GROMACS .gro file of C-alpha atoms in nm:
model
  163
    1UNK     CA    1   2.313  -4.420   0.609
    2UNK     CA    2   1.995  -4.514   0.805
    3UNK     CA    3   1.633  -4.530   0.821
    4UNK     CA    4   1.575  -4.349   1.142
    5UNK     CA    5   1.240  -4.415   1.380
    6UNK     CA    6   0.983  -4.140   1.339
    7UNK     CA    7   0.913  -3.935   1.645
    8UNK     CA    8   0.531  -3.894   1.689
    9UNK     CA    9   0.304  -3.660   1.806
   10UNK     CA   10   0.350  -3.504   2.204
   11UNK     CA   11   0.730  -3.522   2.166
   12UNK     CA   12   0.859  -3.219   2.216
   13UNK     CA   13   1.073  -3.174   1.937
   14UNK     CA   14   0.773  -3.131   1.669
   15UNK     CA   15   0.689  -2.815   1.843
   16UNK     CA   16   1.046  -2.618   1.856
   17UNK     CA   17   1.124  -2.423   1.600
   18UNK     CA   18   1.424  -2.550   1.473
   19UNK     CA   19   1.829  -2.408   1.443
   20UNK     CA   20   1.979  -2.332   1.074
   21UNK     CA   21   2.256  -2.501   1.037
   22UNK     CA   22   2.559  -2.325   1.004
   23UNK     CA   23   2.895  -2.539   0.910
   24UNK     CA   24   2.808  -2.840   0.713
   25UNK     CA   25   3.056  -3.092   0.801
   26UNK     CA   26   3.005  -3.478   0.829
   27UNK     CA   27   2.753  -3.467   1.071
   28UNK     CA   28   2.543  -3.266   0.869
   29UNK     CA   29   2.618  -3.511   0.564
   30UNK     CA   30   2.529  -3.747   0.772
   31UNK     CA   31   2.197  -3.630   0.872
   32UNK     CA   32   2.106  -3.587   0.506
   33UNK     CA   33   2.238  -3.924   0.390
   34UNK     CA   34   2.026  -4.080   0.666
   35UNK     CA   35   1.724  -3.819   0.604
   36UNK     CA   36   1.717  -3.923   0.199
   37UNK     CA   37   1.740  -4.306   0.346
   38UNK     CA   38   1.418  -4.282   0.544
   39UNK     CA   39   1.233  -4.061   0.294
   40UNK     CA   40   1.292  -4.351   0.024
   41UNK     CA   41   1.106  -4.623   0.238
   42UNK     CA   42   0.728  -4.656  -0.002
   43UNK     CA   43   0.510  -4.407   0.061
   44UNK     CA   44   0.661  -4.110   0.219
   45UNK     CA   45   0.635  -3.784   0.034
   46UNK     CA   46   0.917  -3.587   0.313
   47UNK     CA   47   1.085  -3.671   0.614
   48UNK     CA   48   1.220  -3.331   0.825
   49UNK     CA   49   1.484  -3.339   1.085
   50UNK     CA   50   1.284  -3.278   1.363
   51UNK     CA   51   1.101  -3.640   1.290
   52UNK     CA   52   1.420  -3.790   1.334
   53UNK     CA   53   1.514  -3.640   1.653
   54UNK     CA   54   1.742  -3.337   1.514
   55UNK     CA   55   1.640  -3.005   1.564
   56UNK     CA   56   1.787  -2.839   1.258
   57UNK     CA   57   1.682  -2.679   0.956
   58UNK     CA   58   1.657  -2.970   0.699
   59UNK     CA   59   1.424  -3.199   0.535
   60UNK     CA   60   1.392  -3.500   0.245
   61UNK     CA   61   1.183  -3.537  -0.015
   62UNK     CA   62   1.013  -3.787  -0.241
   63UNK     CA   63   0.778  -3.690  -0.478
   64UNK     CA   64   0.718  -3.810  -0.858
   65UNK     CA   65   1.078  -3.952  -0.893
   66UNK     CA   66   1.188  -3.653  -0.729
   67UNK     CA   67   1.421  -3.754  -0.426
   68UNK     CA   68   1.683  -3.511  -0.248
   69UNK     CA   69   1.717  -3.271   0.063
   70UNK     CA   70   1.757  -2.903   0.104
   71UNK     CA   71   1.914  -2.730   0.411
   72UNK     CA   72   1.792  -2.411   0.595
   73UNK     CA   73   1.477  -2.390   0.377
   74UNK     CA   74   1.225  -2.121   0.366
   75UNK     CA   75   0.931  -2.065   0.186
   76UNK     CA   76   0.910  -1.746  -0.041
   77UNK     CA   77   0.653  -1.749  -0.244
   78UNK     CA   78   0.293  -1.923  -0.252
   79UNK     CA   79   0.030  -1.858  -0.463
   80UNK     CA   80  -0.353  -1.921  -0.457
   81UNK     CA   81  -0.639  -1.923  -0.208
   82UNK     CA   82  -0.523  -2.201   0.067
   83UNK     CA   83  -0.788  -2.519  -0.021
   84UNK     CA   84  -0.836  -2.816   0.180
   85UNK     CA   85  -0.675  -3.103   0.110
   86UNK     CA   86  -0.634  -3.423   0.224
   87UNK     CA   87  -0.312  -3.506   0.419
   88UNK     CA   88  -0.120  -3.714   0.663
   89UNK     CA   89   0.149  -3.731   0.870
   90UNK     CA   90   0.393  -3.982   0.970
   91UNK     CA   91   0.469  -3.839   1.306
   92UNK     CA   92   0.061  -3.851   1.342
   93UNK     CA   93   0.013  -4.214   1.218
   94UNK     CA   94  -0.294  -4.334   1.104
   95UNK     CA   95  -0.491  -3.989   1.047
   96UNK     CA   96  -0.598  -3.858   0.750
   97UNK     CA   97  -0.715  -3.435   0.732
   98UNK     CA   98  -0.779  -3.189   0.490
   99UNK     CA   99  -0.515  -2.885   0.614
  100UNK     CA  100  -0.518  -2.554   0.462
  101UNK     CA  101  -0.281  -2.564   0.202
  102UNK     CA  102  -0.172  -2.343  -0.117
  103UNK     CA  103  -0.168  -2.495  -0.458
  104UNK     CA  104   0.164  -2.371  -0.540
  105UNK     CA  105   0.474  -2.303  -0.340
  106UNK     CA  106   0.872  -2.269  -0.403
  107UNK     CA  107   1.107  -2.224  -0.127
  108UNK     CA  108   1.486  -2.183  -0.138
  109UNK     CA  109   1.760  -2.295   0.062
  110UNK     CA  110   2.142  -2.460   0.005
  111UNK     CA  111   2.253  -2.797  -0.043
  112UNK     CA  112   2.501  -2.979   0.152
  113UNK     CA  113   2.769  -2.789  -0.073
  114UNK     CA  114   2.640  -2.463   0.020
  115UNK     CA  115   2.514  -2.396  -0.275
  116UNK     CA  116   2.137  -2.221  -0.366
  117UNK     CA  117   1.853  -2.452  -0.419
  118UNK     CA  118   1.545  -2.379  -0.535
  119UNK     CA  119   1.211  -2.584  -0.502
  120UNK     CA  120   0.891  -2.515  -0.648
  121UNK     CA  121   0.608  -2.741  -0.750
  122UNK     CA  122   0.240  -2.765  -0.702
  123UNK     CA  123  -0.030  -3.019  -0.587
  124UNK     CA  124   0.203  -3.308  -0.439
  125UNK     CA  125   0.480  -3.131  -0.429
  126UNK     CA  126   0.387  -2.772  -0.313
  127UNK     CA  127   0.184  -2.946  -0.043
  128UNK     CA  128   0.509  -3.136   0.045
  129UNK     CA  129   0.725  -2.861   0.063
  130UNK     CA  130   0.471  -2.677   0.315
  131UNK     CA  131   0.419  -2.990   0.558
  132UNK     CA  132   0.796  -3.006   0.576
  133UNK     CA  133   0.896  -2.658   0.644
  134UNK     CA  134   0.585  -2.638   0.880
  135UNK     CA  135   0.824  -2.906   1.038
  136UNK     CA  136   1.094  -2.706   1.027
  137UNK     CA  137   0.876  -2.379   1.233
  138UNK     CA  138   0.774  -2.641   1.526
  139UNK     CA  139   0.430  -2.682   1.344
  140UNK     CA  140   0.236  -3.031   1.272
  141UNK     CA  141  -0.071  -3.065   1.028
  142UNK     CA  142  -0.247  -3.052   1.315
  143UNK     CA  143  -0.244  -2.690   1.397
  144UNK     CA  144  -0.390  -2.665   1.017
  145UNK     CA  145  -0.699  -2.800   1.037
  146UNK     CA  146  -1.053  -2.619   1.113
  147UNK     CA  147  -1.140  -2.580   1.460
  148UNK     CA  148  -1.378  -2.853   1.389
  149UNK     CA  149  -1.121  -3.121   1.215
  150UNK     CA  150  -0.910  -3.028   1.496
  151UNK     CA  151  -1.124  -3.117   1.751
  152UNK     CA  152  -1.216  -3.471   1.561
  153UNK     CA  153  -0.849  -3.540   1.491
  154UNK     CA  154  -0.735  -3.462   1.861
  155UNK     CA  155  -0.985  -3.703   2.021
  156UNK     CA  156  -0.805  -3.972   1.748
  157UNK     CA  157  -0.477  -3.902   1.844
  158UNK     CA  158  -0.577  -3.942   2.252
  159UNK     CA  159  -0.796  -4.278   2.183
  160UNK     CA  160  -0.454  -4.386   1.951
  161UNK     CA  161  -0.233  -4.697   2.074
  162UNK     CA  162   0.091  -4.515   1.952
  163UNK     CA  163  -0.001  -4.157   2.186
   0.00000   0.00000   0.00000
C-alpha cells in the first residue's frame, strides 16, 4: 500500500473517460489498497483512479468515518434541484468553487470481490460521490462551475505555481 502523488489539472488523464475494469486480480487489489491509503491522509473526502495516474473505473472515499472504495461505479439516482456549493479539488489545489451539485445521490457498483455495492448519502457524501464519478467520466469541478466562476477559477489555475 501507498500514498500515491496527485495528478493536477492539464494532465491528460483527468479528461479521459475512464475503462471498467474487468478481472480483478492483484493489480486491481492493489490499486484499491493504495487508493484507500491516499484517501486516509487528513482532509480528503475521495481520491479516483484517474488522480493517481490509472485510468480505470474506481475511486476511495472518506467521509464521516466512512472509508472504502467501489469499482466500476455509476450514478443512478439523484434527487433535488442541483445548488451551489462550495468545493475543491485536490487535482486543482488551492481553489475553492461552488459547482452545481445535487443534495442527494446513490450510485452502485462492485467491490473488489465482485460483489454489488451500493452508496447513497447526501450533503458530504452525495457531493463526494458526484466529484468522484465526475472523475471517473474525464470531468473536473471545473467544467461545473457558472460561466462566470469558470472564467475566475481558470485565470487562478494559469497565475498558479503548481500549473
Amino acid at each position: 500500500m501507498t500514498v500515491r502523488e496527485i495528478r493536477l489539472y492539464g494532465d491528460p488523464v483527468l479528461r479521459t473517460p475512464c475503462e471498467e475494469i474487468g478481472e480483478i486480480d492483484e493489480g486491481i487489489r492493489s490499486l484499491v489498497a493504495d487508493l484507500i491509503e491516499t484517501v486516509e491522509v487528513p482532509g480528503r473526502a475521495g481520491v479516483a483512479a484517474p488522480q493517481i495516474g490509472v485510468g480505470l473505473r474506481a475511486f476511495s472515499y472518506n467521509v464521516d468515518g466512512q472509508i472504502g472504495a467501489i469499482l466500476n461505479p455509476r450514478i443512478v439516482e439523484v434527487r433535488g434541484e442541483p445548488v451551489p456549493t462550495g468545493e475543491g479539488c485536490l487535482s486543482v489545489p488551492d481553489l475553492w468553487h461552488d459547482a452545481l451539485r445535487h443534495p442527494y445521490a446513490r450510485v452502485e457498483g462492485i467491490d473488489v470481490d465482485g460483489n454489488p455495492v451500493t452508496l447513497e448519502g447526501e450533503g458530504l457524501f452525495a457531493q463526494m460521490l458526484q466529484h468522484e464519478t465526475d472523475h471517473l467520466d474525464g470531468m473536473v469541478y471545473l467544467q461545473r462551475l457558472t460561466r462566470e466562476e469558470r472564467g475566475v477559477a481558470m485565470r487562478k489555475v494559469r497565475e498558479s505555481s503548481w500549473f
